[in-house]
Short mmCIF file of C-alpha atoms in Angstrom, two decimals:
data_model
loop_
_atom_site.label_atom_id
_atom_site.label_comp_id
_atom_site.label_asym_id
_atom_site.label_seq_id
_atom_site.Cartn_x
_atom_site.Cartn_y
_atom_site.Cartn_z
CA UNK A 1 123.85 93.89 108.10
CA UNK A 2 122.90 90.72 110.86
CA UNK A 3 125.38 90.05 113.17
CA UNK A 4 125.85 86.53 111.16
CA UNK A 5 126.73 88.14 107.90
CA UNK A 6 128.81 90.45 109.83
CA UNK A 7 130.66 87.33 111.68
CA UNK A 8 130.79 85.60 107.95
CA UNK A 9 132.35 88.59 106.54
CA UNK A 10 134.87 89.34 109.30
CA UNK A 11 135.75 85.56 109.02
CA UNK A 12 136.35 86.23 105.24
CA UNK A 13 137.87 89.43 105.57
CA UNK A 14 140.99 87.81 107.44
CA UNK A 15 142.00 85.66 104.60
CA UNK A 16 141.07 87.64 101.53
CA UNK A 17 142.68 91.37 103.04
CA UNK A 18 146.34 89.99 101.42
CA UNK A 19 144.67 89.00 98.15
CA UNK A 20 142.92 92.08 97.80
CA UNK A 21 146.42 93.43 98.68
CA UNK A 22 148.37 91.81 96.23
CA UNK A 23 146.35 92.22 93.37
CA UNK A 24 146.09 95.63 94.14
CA UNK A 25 149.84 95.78 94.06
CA UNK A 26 150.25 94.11 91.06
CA UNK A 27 148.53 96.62 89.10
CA UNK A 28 150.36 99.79 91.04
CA UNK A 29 153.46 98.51 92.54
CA UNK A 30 153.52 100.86 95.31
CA UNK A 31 152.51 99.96 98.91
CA UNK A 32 150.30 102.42 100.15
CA UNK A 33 148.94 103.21 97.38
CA UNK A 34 148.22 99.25 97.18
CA UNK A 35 147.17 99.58 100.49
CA UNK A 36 144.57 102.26 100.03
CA UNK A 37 143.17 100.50 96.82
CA UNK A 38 142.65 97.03 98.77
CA UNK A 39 141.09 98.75 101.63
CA UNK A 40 138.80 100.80 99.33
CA UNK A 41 137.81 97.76 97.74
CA UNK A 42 137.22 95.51 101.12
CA UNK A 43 135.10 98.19 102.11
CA UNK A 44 132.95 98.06 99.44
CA UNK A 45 132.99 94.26 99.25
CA UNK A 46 131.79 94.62 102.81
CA UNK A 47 128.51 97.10 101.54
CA UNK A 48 127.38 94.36 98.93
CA UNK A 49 128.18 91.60 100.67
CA UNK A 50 124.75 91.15 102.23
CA UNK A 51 123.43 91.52 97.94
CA UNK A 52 125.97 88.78 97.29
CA UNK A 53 124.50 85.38 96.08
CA UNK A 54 126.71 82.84 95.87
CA UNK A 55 129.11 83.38 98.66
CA UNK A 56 131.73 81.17 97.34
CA UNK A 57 132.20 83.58 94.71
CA UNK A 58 133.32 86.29 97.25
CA UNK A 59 136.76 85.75 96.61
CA UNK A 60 136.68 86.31 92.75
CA UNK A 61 133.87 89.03 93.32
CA UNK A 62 136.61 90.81 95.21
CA UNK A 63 139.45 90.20 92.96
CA UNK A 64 137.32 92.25 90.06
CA UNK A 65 136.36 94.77 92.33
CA UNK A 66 140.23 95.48 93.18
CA UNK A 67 141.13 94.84 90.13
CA UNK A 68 139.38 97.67 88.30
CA UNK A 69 140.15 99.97 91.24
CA UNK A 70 143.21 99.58 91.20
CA UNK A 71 143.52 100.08 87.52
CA UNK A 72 141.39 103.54 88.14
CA UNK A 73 143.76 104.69 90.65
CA UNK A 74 146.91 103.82 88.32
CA UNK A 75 145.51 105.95 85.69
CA UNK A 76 144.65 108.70 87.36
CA UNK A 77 147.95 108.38 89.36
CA UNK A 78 150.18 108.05 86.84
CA UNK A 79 151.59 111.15 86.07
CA UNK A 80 152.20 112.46 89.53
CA UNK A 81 153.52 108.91 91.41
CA UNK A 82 156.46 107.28 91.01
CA UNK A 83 155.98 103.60 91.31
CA UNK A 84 157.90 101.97 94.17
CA UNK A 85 160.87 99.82 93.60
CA UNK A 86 160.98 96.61 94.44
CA UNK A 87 162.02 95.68 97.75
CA UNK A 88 164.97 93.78 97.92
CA UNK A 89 164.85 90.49 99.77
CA UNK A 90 166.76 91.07 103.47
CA UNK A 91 170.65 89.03 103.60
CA UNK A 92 173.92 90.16 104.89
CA UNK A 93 175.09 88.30 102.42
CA UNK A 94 174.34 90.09 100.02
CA UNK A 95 176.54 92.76 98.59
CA UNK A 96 175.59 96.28 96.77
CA UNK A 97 175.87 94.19 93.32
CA UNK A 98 173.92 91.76 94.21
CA UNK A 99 170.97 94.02 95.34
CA UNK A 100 171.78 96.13 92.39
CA UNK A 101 171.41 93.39 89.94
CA UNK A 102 168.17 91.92 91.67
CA UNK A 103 166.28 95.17 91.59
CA UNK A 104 167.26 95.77 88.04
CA UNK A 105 165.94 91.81 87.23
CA UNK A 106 162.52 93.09 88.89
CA UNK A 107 162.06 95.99 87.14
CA UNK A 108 162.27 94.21 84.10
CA UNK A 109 160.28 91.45 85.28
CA UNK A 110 157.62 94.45 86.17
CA UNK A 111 157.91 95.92 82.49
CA UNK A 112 157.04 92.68 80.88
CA UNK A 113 154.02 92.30 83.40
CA UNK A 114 153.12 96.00 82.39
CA UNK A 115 153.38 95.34 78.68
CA UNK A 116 151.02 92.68 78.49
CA UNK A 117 147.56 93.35 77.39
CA UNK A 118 145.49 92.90 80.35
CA UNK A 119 143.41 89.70 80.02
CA UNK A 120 147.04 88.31 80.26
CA UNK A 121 148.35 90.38 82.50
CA UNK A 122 145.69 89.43 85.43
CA UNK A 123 146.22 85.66 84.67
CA UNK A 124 149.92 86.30 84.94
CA UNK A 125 149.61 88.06 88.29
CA UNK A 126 146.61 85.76 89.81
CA UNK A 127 149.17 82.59 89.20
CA UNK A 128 152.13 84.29 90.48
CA UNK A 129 149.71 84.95 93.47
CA UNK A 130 149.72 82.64 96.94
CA UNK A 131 150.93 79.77 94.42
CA UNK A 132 146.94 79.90 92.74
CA UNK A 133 147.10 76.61 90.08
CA UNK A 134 144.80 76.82 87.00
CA UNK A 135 142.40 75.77 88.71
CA UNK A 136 142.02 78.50 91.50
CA UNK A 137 142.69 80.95 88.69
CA UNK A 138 139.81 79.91 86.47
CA UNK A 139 137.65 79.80 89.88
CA UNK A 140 138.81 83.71 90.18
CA UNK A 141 138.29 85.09 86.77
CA UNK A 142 134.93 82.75 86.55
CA UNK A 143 136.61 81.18 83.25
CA UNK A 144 137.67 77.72 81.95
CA UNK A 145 140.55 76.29 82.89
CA UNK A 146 141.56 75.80 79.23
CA UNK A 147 141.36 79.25 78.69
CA UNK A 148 143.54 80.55 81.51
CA UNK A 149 145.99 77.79 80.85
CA UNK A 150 146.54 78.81 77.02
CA UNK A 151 146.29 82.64 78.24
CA UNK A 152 149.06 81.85 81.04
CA UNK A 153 151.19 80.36 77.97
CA UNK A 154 150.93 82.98 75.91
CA UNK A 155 151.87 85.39 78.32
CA UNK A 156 154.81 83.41 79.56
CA UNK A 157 155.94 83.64 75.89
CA UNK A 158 156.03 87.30 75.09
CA UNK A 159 157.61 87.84 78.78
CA UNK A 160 160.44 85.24 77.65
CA UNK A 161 160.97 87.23 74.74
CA UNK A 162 160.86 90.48 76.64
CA UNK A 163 163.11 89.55 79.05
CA UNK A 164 166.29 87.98 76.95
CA UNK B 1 165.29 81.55 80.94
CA UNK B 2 162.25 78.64 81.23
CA UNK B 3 158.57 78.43 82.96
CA UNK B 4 159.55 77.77 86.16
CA UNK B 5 162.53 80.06 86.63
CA UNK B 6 159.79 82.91 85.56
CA UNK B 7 157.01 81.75 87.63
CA UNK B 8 159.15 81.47 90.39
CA UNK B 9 160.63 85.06 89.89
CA UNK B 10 156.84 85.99 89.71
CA UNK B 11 155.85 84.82 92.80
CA UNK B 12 159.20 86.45 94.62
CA UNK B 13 158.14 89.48 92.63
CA UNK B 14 154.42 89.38 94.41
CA UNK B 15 155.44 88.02 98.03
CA UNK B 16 154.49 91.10 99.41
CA UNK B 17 153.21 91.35 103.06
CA UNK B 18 150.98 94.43 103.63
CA UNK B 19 152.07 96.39 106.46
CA UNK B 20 151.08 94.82 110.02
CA UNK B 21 148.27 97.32 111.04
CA UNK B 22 146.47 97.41 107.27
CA UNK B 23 143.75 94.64 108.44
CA UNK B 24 143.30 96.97 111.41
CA UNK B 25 142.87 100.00 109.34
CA UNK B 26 140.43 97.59 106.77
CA UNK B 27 138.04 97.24 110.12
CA UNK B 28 138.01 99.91 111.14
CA UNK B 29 136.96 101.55 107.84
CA UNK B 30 134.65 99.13 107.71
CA UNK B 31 133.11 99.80 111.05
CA UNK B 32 133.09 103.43 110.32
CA UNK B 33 131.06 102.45 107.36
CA UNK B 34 128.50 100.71 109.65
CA UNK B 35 128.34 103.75 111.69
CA UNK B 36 128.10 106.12 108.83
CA UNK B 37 125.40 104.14 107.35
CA UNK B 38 122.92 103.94 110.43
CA UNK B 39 123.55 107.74 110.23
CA UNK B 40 122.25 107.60 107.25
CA UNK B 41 119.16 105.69 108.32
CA UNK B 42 118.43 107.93 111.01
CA UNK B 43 118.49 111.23 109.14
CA UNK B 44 116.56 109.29 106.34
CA UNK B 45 114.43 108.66 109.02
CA UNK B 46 114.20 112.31 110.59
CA UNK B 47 114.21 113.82 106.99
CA UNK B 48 111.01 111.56 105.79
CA UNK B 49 108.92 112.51 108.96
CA UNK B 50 109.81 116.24 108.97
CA UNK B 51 108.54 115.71 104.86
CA UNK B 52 105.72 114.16 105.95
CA UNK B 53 104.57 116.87 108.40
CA UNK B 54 105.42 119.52 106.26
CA UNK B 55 103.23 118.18 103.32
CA UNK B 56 100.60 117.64 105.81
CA UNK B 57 100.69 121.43 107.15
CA UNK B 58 101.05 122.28 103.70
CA UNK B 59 97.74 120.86 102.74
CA UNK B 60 96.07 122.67 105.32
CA UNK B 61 96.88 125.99 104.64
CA UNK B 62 96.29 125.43 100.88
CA UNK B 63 92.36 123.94 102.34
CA UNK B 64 91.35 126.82 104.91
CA UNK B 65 88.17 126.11 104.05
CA UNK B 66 87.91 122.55 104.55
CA UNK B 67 86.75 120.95 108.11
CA UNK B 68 89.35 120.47 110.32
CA UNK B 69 87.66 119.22 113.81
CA UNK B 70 85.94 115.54 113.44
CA UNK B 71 82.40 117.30 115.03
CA UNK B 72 82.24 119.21 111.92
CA UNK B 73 82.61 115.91 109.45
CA UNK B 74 79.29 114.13 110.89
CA UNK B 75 76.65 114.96 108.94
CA UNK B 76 73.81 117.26 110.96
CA UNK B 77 71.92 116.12 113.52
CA UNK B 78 68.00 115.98 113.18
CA UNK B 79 65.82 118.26 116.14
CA UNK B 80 63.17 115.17 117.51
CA UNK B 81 60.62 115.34 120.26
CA UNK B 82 60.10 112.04 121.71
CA UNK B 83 56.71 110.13 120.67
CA UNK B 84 55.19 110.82 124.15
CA UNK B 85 55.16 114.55 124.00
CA UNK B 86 53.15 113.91 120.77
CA UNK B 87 49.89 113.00 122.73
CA UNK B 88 48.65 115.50 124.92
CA UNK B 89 47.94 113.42 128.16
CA UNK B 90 49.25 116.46 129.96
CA UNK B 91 46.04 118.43 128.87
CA UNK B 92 44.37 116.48 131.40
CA UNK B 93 46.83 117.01 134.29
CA UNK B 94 48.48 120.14 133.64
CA UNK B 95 51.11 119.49 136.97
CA UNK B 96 52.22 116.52 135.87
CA UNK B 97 52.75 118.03 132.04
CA UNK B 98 56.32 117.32 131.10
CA UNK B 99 58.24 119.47 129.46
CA UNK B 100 58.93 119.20 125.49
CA UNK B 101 61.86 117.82 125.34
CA UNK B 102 63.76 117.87 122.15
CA UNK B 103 66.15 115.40 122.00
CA UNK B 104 69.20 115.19 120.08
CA UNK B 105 69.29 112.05 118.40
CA UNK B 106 72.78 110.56 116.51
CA UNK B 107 71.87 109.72 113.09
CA UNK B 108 73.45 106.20 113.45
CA UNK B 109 70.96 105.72 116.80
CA UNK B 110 69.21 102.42 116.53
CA UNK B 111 65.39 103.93 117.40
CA UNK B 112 63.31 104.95 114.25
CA UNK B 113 63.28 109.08 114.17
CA UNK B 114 60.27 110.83 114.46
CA UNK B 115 60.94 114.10 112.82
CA UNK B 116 58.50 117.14 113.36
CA UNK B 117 58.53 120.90 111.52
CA UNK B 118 60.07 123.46 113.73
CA UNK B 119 56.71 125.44 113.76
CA UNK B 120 54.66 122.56 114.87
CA UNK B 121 57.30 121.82 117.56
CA UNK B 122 56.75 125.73 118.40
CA UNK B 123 53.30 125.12 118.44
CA UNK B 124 53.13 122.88 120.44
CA UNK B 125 55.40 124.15 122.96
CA UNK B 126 53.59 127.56 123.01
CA UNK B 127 49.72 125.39 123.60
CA UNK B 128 51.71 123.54 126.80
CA UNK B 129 52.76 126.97 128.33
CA UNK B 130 49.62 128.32 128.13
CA UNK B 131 47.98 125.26 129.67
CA UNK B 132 50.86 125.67 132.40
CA UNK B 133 50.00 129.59 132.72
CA UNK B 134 46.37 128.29 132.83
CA UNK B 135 45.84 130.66 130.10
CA UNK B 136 43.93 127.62 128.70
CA UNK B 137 41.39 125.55 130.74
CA UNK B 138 41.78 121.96 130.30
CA UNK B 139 38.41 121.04 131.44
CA UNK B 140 36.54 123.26 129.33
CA UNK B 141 38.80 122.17 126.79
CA UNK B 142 37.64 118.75 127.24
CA UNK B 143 34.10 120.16 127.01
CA UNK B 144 34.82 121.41 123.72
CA UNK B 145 36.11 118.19 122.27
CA UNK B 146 33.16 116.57 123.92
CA UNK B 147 30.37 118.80 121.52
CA UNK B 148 32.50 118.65 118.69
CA UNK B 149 32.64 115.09 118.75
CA UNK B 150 28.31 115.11 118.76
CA UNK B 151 28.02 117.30 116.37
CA UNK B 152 30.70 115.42 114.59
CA UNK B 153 27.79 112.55 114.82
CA UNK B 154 24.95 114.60 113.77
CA UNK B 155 26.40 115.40 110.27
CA UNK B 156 27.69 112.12 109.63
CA UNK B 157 24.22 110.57 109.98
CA UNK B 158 21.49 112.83 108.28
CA UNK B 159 19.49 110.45 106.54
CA UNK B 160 18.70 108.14 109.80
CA UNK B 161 16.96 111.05 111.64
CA UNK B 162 14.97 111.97 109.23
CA UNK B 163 11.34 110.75 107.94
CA UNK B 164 10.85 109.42 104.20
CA UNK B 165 8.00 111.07 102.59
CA UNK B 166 5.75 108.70 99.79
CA UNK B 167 5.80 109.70 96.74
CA UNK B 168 2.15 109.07 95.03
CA UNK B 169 2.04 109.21 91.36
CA UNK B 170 -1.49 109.81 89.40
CA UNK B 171 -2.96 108.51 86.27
#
Protein backbone atom coordinates (compact mmCIF):
# COMPACT_ATOMS: atom_id res chain seq x y z
CA UNK A 1 0.00 0.00 0.00
CA UNK A 2 1.43 3.96 -0.92
CA UNK A 3 2.42 5.80 1.83
CA UNK A 4 -0.86 8.11 1.05
CA UNK A 5 -3.31 5.31 1.46
CA UNK A 6 -1.36 4.29 4.39
CA UNK A 7 -1.55 8.06 5.91
CA UNK A 8 -5.51 7.98 4.79
CA UNK A 9 -6.03 4.83 6.57
CA UNK A 10 -4.10 5.60 9.77
CA UNK A 11 -6.11 8.93 9.73
CA UNK A 12 -9.30 6.74 9.55
CA UNK A 13 -8.21 4.16 11.75
CA UNK A 14 -8.18 6.71 14.81
CA UNK A 15 -11.79 7.48 14.64
CA UNK A 16 -13.39 4.28 13.46
CA UNK A 17 -11.10 1.75 16.13
CA UNK A 18 -14.17 2.61 18.93
CA UNK A 19 -16.88 1.90 16.36
CA UNK A 20 -15.44 -1.17 15.27
CA UNK A 21 -15.21 -1.66 19.09
CA UNK A 22 -18.57 -1.11 20.02
CA UNK A 23 -20.27 -2.92 17.52
CA UNK A 24 -18.17 -5.65 18.17
CA UNK A 25 -19.33 -5.48 21.74
CA UNK A 26 -22.71 -5.27 21.07
CA UNK A 27 -22.90 -8.53 19.51
CA UNK A 28 -20.51 -10.34 22.37
CA UNK A 29 -20.67 -8.26 25.39
CA UNK A 30 -17.35 -9.13 26.60
CA UNK A 31 -14.28 -6.84 26.30
CA UNK A 32 -11.56 -8.70 25.02
CA UNK A 33 -13.24 -10.74 23.24
CA UNK A 34 -14.76 -7.36 21.68
CA UNK A 35 -11.44 -6.30 21.53
CA UNK A 36 -9.98 -9.13 19.53
CA UNK A 37 -13.04 -9.09 17.07
CA UNK A 38 -12.56 -5.18 16.30
CA UNK A 39 -8.93 -5.61 15.86
CA UNK A 40 -9.41 -8.65 13.58
CA UNK A 41 -11.69 -6.73 11.62
CA UNK A 42 -9.48 -3.29 11.38
CA UNK A 43 -6.91 -5.44 10.18
CA UNK A 44 -8.62 -6.69 7.48
CA UNK A 45 -10.31 -3.38 6.66
CA UNK A 46 -6.71 -2.24 6.44
CA UNK A 47 -5.83 -5.32 3.55
CA UNK A 48 -8.84 -4.12 1.29
CA UNK A 49 -8.66 -0.82 1.87
CA UNK A 50 -6.44 -0.04 -1.11
CA UNK A 51 -9.61 -2.38 -3.30
CA UNK A 52 -12.03 0.02 -1.63
CA UNK A 53 -13.97 2.40 -4.02
CA UNK A 54 -15.83 4.77 -2.52
CA UNK A 55 -13.93 5.74 0.53
CA UNK A 56 -16.75 7.37 2.24
CA UNK A 57 -18.22 4.11 2.58
CA UNK A 58 -15.28 2.89 4.81
CA UNK A 59 -17.10 3.41 7.81
CA UNK A 60 -20.20 1.21 6.94
CA UNK A 61 -17.78 -1.23 4.99
CA UNK A 62 -16.26 -1.74 8.42
CA UNK A 63 -19.33 -1.92 10.44
CA UNK A 64 -20.38 -5.22 8.18
CA UNK A 65 -17.12 -6.56 8.33
CA UNK A 66 -17.28 -6.48 12.36
CA UNK A 67 -20.45 -7.16 12.36
CA UNK A 68 -20.39 -10.65 10.86
CA UNK A 69 -17.16 -11.35 12.78
CA UNK A 70 -18.29 -10.74 15.59
CA UNK A 71 -21.38 -12.77 15.12
CA UNK A 72 -18.82 -15.78 13.98
CA UNK A 73 -16.92 -15.49 17.07
CA UNK A 74 -20.24 -15.45 19.32
CA UNK A 75 -21.25 -18.64 17.83
CA UNK A 76 -18.45 -20.44 17.99
CA UNK A 77 -17.84 -18.98 21.52
CA UNK A 78 -20.84 -19.59 22.97
CA UNK A 79 -20.72 -22.57 24.78
CA UNK A 80 -17.38 -22.16 26.46
CA UNK A 81 -17.56 -18.04 27.40
CA UNK A 82 -19.43 -16.50 29.74
CA UNK A 83 -20.49 -13.12 28.58
CA UNK A 84 -19.23 -10.23 30.72
CA UNK A 85 -21.48 -8.29 32.95
CA UNK A 86 -22.06 -5.04 32.57
CA UNK A 87 -19.87 -2.66 34.14
CA UNK A 88 -21.36 -0.61 36.58
CA UNK A 89 -21.03 3.13 36.19
CA UNK A 90 -18.16 4.40 39.00
CA UNK A 91 -20.04 6.64 42.29
CA UNK A 92 -19.47 6.50 45.94
CA UNK A 93 -22.70 7.18 46.06
CA UNK A 94 -23.85 4.46 45.17
CA UNK A 95 -24.71 1.64 47.49
CA UNK A 96 -24.60 -2.39 46.90
CA UNK A 97 -28.51 -2.01 45.92
CA UNK A 98 -28.10 0.38 43.76
CA UNK A 99 -25.33 -1.42 41.71
CA UNK A 100 -27.30 -4.52 42.22
CA UNK A 101 -30.40 -3.18 40.72
CA UNK A 102 -28.49 -1.40 37.74
CA UNK A 103 -26.70 -4.52 36.62
CA UNK A 104 -29.84 -6.52 36.84
CA UNK A 105 -31.71 -3.46 34.55
CA UNK A 106 -28.73 -4.18 31.98
CA UNK A 107 -28.96 -7.59 31.75
CA UNK A 108 -32.36 -7.31 30.85
CA UNK A 109 -31.82 -4.51 28.65
CA UNK A 110 -29.05 -7.04 26.98
CA UNK A 111 -31.76 -9.95 26.70
CA UNK A 112 -34.16 -7.83 24.80
CA UNK A 113 -31.21 -6.67 22.45
CA UNK A 114 -30.35 -10.50 22.15
CA UNK A 115 -33.92 -11.51 21.38
CA UNK A 116 -34.41 -9.43 18.53
CA UNK A 117 -34.04 -10.83 15.13
CA UNK A 118 -31.03 -9.32 13.77
CA UNK A 119 -31.95 -6.79 11.04
CA UNK A 120 -33.39 -5.12 14.25
CA UNK A 121 -31.02 -5.86 16.46
CA UNK A 122 -28.05 -3.97 14.42
CA UNK A 123 -30.36 -0.88 13.94
CA UNK A 124 -31.00 -1.00 17.66
CA UNK A 125 -27.31 -1.14 18.52
CA UNK A 126 -25.99 1.32 15.55
CA UNK A 127 -28.54 4.12 17.16
CA UNK A 128 -27.66 3.42 20.62
CA UNK A 129 -24.07 3.94 19.18
CA UNK A 130 -21.97 7.52 19.52
CA UNK A 131 -25.67 9.09 19.45
CA UNK A 132 -25.85 7.87 15.31
CA UNK A 133 -29.51 9.66 14.13
CA UNK A 134 -31.39 7.91 11.27
CA UNK A 135 -29.60 9.38 9.17
CA UNK A 136 -25.99 8.13 10.05
CA UNK A 137 -27.66 4.76 10.54
CA UNK A 138 -29.12 4.46 7.07
CA UNK A 139 -25.55 5.86 5.80
CA UNK A 140 -24.10 2.60 7.80
CA UNK A 141 -26.35 -0.17 6.80
CA UNK A 142 -26.45 1.51 3.06
CA UNK A 143 -30.44 1.62 3.55
CA UNK A 144 -33.25 4.24 3.51
CA UNK A 145 -33.88 6.19 6.16
CA UNK A 146 -37.56 5.12 6.15
CA UNK A 147 -36.60 1.77 6.56
CA UNK A 148 -34.30 2.05 9.57
CA UNK A 149 -36.71 4.45 11.16
CA UNK A 150 -39.79 1.91 10.98
CA UNK A 151 -37.15 -1.00 11.85
CA UNK A 152 -35.88 1.18 14.98
CA UNK A 153 -39.77 1.36 15.96
CA UNK A 154 -40.45 -1.91 15.78
CA UNK A 155 -37.69 -2.91 17.75
CA UNK A 156 -38.29 -0.33 20.41
CA UNK A 157 -41.72 -2.04 20.67
CA UNK A 158 -41.01 -5.66 21.34
CA UNK A 159 -38.07 -4.39 23.82
CA UNK A 160 -40.93 -2.30 25.68
CA UNK A 161 -42.84 -5.30 25.93
CA UNK A 162 -39.87 -7.38 26.96
CA UNK A 163 -38.83 -5.29 29.46
CA UNK A 164 -42.24 -4.52 31.65
CA UNK B 1 -41.02 2.89 30.28
CA UNK B 2 -40.98 5.34 26.84
CA UNK B 3 -38.45 5.95 23.71
CA UNK B 4 -36.24 8.03 25.26
CA UNK B 5 -35.83 6.47 28.69
CA UNK B 6 -34.80 3.20 26.44
CA UNK B 7 -32.61 4.89 24.05
CA UNK B 8 -30.98 6.55 26.66
CA UNK B 9 -30.45 3.26 28.71
CA UNK B 10 -29.08 2.00 25.27
CA UNK B 11 -26.57 4.31 24.82
CA UNK B 12 -25.37 3.95 28.77
CA UNK B 13 -25.58 0.28 27.94
CA UNK B 14 -22.94 0.82 24.80
CA UNK B 15 -20.65 3.71 26.34
CA UNK B 16 -17.95 1.48 26.41
CA UNK B 17 -14.29 2.74 26.12
CA UNK B 18 -11.91 0.03 24.79
CA UNK B 19 -9.01 -0.38 26.90
CA UNK B 20 -6.24 2.50 26.48
CA UNK B 21 -3.51 0.45 24.58
CA UNK B 22 -6.20 -1.45 22.00
CA UNK B 23 -5.45 1.29 19.11
CA UNK B 24 -1.82 0.47 19.88
CA UNK B 25 -2.29 -3.18 19.63
CA UNK B 26 -4.73 -2.37 16.20
CA UNK B 27 -1.23 -0.81 14.64
CA UNK B 28 0.71 -2.75 15.43
CA UNK B 29 -1.18 -5.77 14.00
CA UNK B 30 -1.55 -3.87 11.27
CA UNK B 31 2.08 -3.14 10.74
CA UNK B 32 2.88 -6.71 11.32
CA UNK B 33 0.55 -7.32 8.49
CA UNK B 34 2.62 -4.99 6.23
CA UNK B 35 5.64 -6.82 7.20
CA UNK B 36 4.18 -10.23 6.80
CA UNK B 37 2.93 -9.35 3.48
CA UNK B 38 6.27 -8.05 1.81
CA UNK B 39 7.41 -11.46 3.16
CA UNK B 40 5.17 -12.77 1.20
CA UNK B 41 6.28 -10.88 -1.89
CA UNK B 42 9.72 -11.76 -1.47
CA UNK B 43 9.38 -15.53 -1.15
CA UNK B 44 6.77 -15.20 -4.05
CA UNK B 45 9.49 -13.65 -5.57
CA UNK B 46 12.37 -16.25 -4.65
CA UNK B 47 9.84 -19.18 -5.16
CA UNK B 48 8.88 -17.98 -8.97
CA UNK B 49 12.64 -17.62 -9.99
CA UNK B 50 13.85 -20.88 -8.36
CA UNK B 51 10.46 -22.32 -10.64
CA UNK B 52 11.65 -20.71 -13.39
CA UNK B 53 15.20 -22.16 -13.33
CA UNK B 54 14.13 -25.40 -12.46
CA UNK B 55 11.71 -25.68 -15.52
CA UNK B 56 14.46 -24.35 -17.54
CA UNK B 57 17.09 -27.15 -16.33
CA UNK B 58 14.32 -29.38 -16.63
CA UNK B 59 13.94 -28.84 -20.29
CA UNK B 60 17.40 -29.47 -20.88
CA UNK B 61 17.87 -32.67 -19.57
CA UNK B 62 14.57 -33.87 -21.13
CA UNK B 63 16.45 -32.26 -24.84
CA UNK B 64 20.12 -33.80 -24.58
CA UNK B 65 20.06 -33.83 -27.94
CA UNK B 66 19.16 -30.45 -28.83
CA UNK B 67 21.97 -27.56 -29.43
CA UNK B 68 22.91 -25.93 -26.54
CA UNK B 69 25.96 -23.43 -27.59
CA UNK B 70 24.70 -20.46 -30.09
CA UNK B 71 27.86 -21.65 -32.70
CA UNK B 72 25.96 -24.74 -33.18
CA UNK B 73 22.41 -22.84 -34.11
CA UNK B 74 23.96 -20.92 -37.29
CA UNK B 75 23.39 -22.77 -40.08
CA UNK B 76 26.92 -24.19 -41.81
CA UNK B 77 29.27 -22.23 -43.24
CA UNK B 78 30.11 -22.61 -47.07
CA UNK B 79 34.24 -23.54 -47.95
CA UNK B 80 35.01 -20.42 -50.80
CA UNK B 81 38.23 -19.59 -52.54
CA UNK B 82 38.34 -16.06 -53.39
CA UNK B 83 37.72 -15.12 -57.25
CA UNK B 84 41.47 -14.34 -57.73
CA UNK B 85 42.82 -17.75 -57.00
CA UNK B 86 40.38 -18.78 -59.80
CA UNK B 87 42.72 -17.40 -62.63
CA UNK B 88 45.98 -18.79 -62.76
CA UNK B 89 48.18 -15.57 -63.10
CA UNK B 90 50.55 -17.38 -60.79
CA UNK B 91 51.35 -19.91 -63.68
CA UNK B 92 53.29 -17.21 -65.08
CA UNK B 93 55.25 -16.19 -61.95
CA UNK B 94 55.42 -19.12 -59.87
CA UNK B 95 57.25 -16.84 -56.73
CA UNK B 96 54.79 -14.56 -56.57
CA UNK B 97 51.90 -17.55 -56.65
CA UNK B 98 49.73 -17.00 -53.64
CA UNK B 99 48.57 -19.47 -51.74
CA UNK B 100 44.81 -20.90 -52.09
CA UNK B 101 43.24 -19.47 -49.64
CA UNK B 102 39.92 -20.74 -48.57
CA UNK B 103 38.08 -18.39 -46.87
CA UNK B 104 35.41 -18.76 -44.47
CA UNK B 105 32.69 -16.69 -45.45
CA UNK B 106 29.40 -15.87 -42.91
CA UNK B 107 26.38 -16.69 -44.75
CA UNK B 108 24.82 -13.25 -43.92
CA UNK B 109 28.29 -11.57 -45.59
CA UNK B 110 27.29 -8.90 -48.01
CA UNK B 111 29.80 -10.22 -51.11
CA UNK B 112 28.11 -12.71 -53.61
CA UNK B 113 29.67 -16.43 -52.78
CA UNK B 114 31.53 -18.15 -55.20
CA UNK B 115 31.20 -21.72 -54.25
CA UNK B 116 33.61 -24.43 -55.79
CA UNK B 117 33.49 -28.60 -55.39
CA UNK B 118 35.94 -29.77 -52.87
CA UNK B 119 37.78 -31.84 -55.63
CA UNK B 120 38.23 -28.96 -57.92
CA UNK B 121 39.47 -26.88 -54.94
CA UNK B 122 41.90 -30.05 -54.44
CA UNK B 123 42.74 -29.81 -57.82
CA UNK B 124 43.64 -26.94 -57.99
CA UNK B 125 45.65 -26.77 -54.98
CA UNK B 126 47.58 -29.96 -55.96
CA UNK B 127 48.41 -28.12 -59.95
CA UNK B 128 49.85 -24.87 -57.70
CA UNK B 129 52.21 -27.16 -55.61
CA UNK B 130 53.53 -28.74 -58.35
CA UNK B 131 54.16 -25.48 -60.19
CA UNK B 132 55.80 -24.39 -56.74
CA UNK B 133 57.89 -27.84 -56.64
CA UNK B 134 58.58 -26.95 -60.33
CA UNK B 135 57.31 -30.33 -60.98
CA UNK B 136 55.48 -28.39 -63.76
CA UNK B 137 57.20 -25.87 -66.13
CA UNK B 138 55.28 -22.83 -66.63
CA UNK B 139 56.93 -21.81 -69.75
CA UNK B 140 56.55 -24.89 -71.55
CA UNK B 141 53.23 -24.83 -70.24
CA UNK B 142 52.62 -21.68 -71.96
CA UNK B 143 54.05 -23.36 -75.07
CA UNK B 144 51.48 -25.85 -74.89
CA UNK B 145 48.55 -23.50 -74.71
CA UNK B 146 50.24 -21.59 -77.46
CA UNK B 147 49.89 -24.90 -80.19
CA UNK B 148 46.72 -25.81 -78.87
CA UNK B 149 45.33 -22.59 -79.48
CA UNK B 150 46.67 -23.00 -83.58
CA UNK B 151 45.55 -26.03 -83.95
CA UNK B 152 42.44 -24.89 -82.23
CA UNK B 153 42.40 -22.49 -85.54
CA UNK B 154 43.16 -25.04 -88.05
CA UNK B 155 40.00 -27.16 -87.32
CA UNK B 156 37.76 -24.39 -86.95
CA UNK B 157 38.50 -23.17 -90.49
CA UNK B 158 38.75 -26.18 -93.00
CA UNK B 159 36.91 -25.00 -95.81
CA UNK B 160 39.06 -21.57 -96.29
CA UNK B 161 42.34 -23.53 -96.88
CA UNK B 162 41.22 -25.59 -99.15
CA UNK B 163 40.72 -25.39 -103.15
CA UNK B 164 37.10 -25.89 -104.78
CA UNK B 165 37.22 -28.34 -107.51
CA UNK B 166 34.55 -27.65 -110.80
CA UNK B 167 32.27 -29.88 -111.26
CA UNK B 168 31.66 -30.40 -115.26
CA UNK B 169 28.57 -32.15 -116.21
CA UNK B 170 28.18 -33.86 -119.88
CA UNK B 171 25.39 -34.21 -122.29
Amino acid sequence: MSRDLDQEFEARLAESSRLAFRVAYGVLRHREDAEDVAQEALTKAYRGFCRLRERDRYRAWLVRITWRMALDHRRSQKRRTARESVPTPNGASETATDVLVARERSERLWEAIDALPEKLRIVTILAGIEEHDIREVSLLLDLPEGTVKSRLFLARQRMKELLQ
Amino acid sequence: MNDEQLQKELEEALAIEPTPHFLARVRREVETGKQRAAARVKWASATAGLAAVAVAIGIMLLEPSRPITPESTTPPEAVVLSPAVETPTPLLSPKATPKPTAIHVSPHSAEPEVLIDEREVAALRSFLQDVQERKIDPARLEGLFESGRKRARQRLSPCLSQRSIPLLLRR
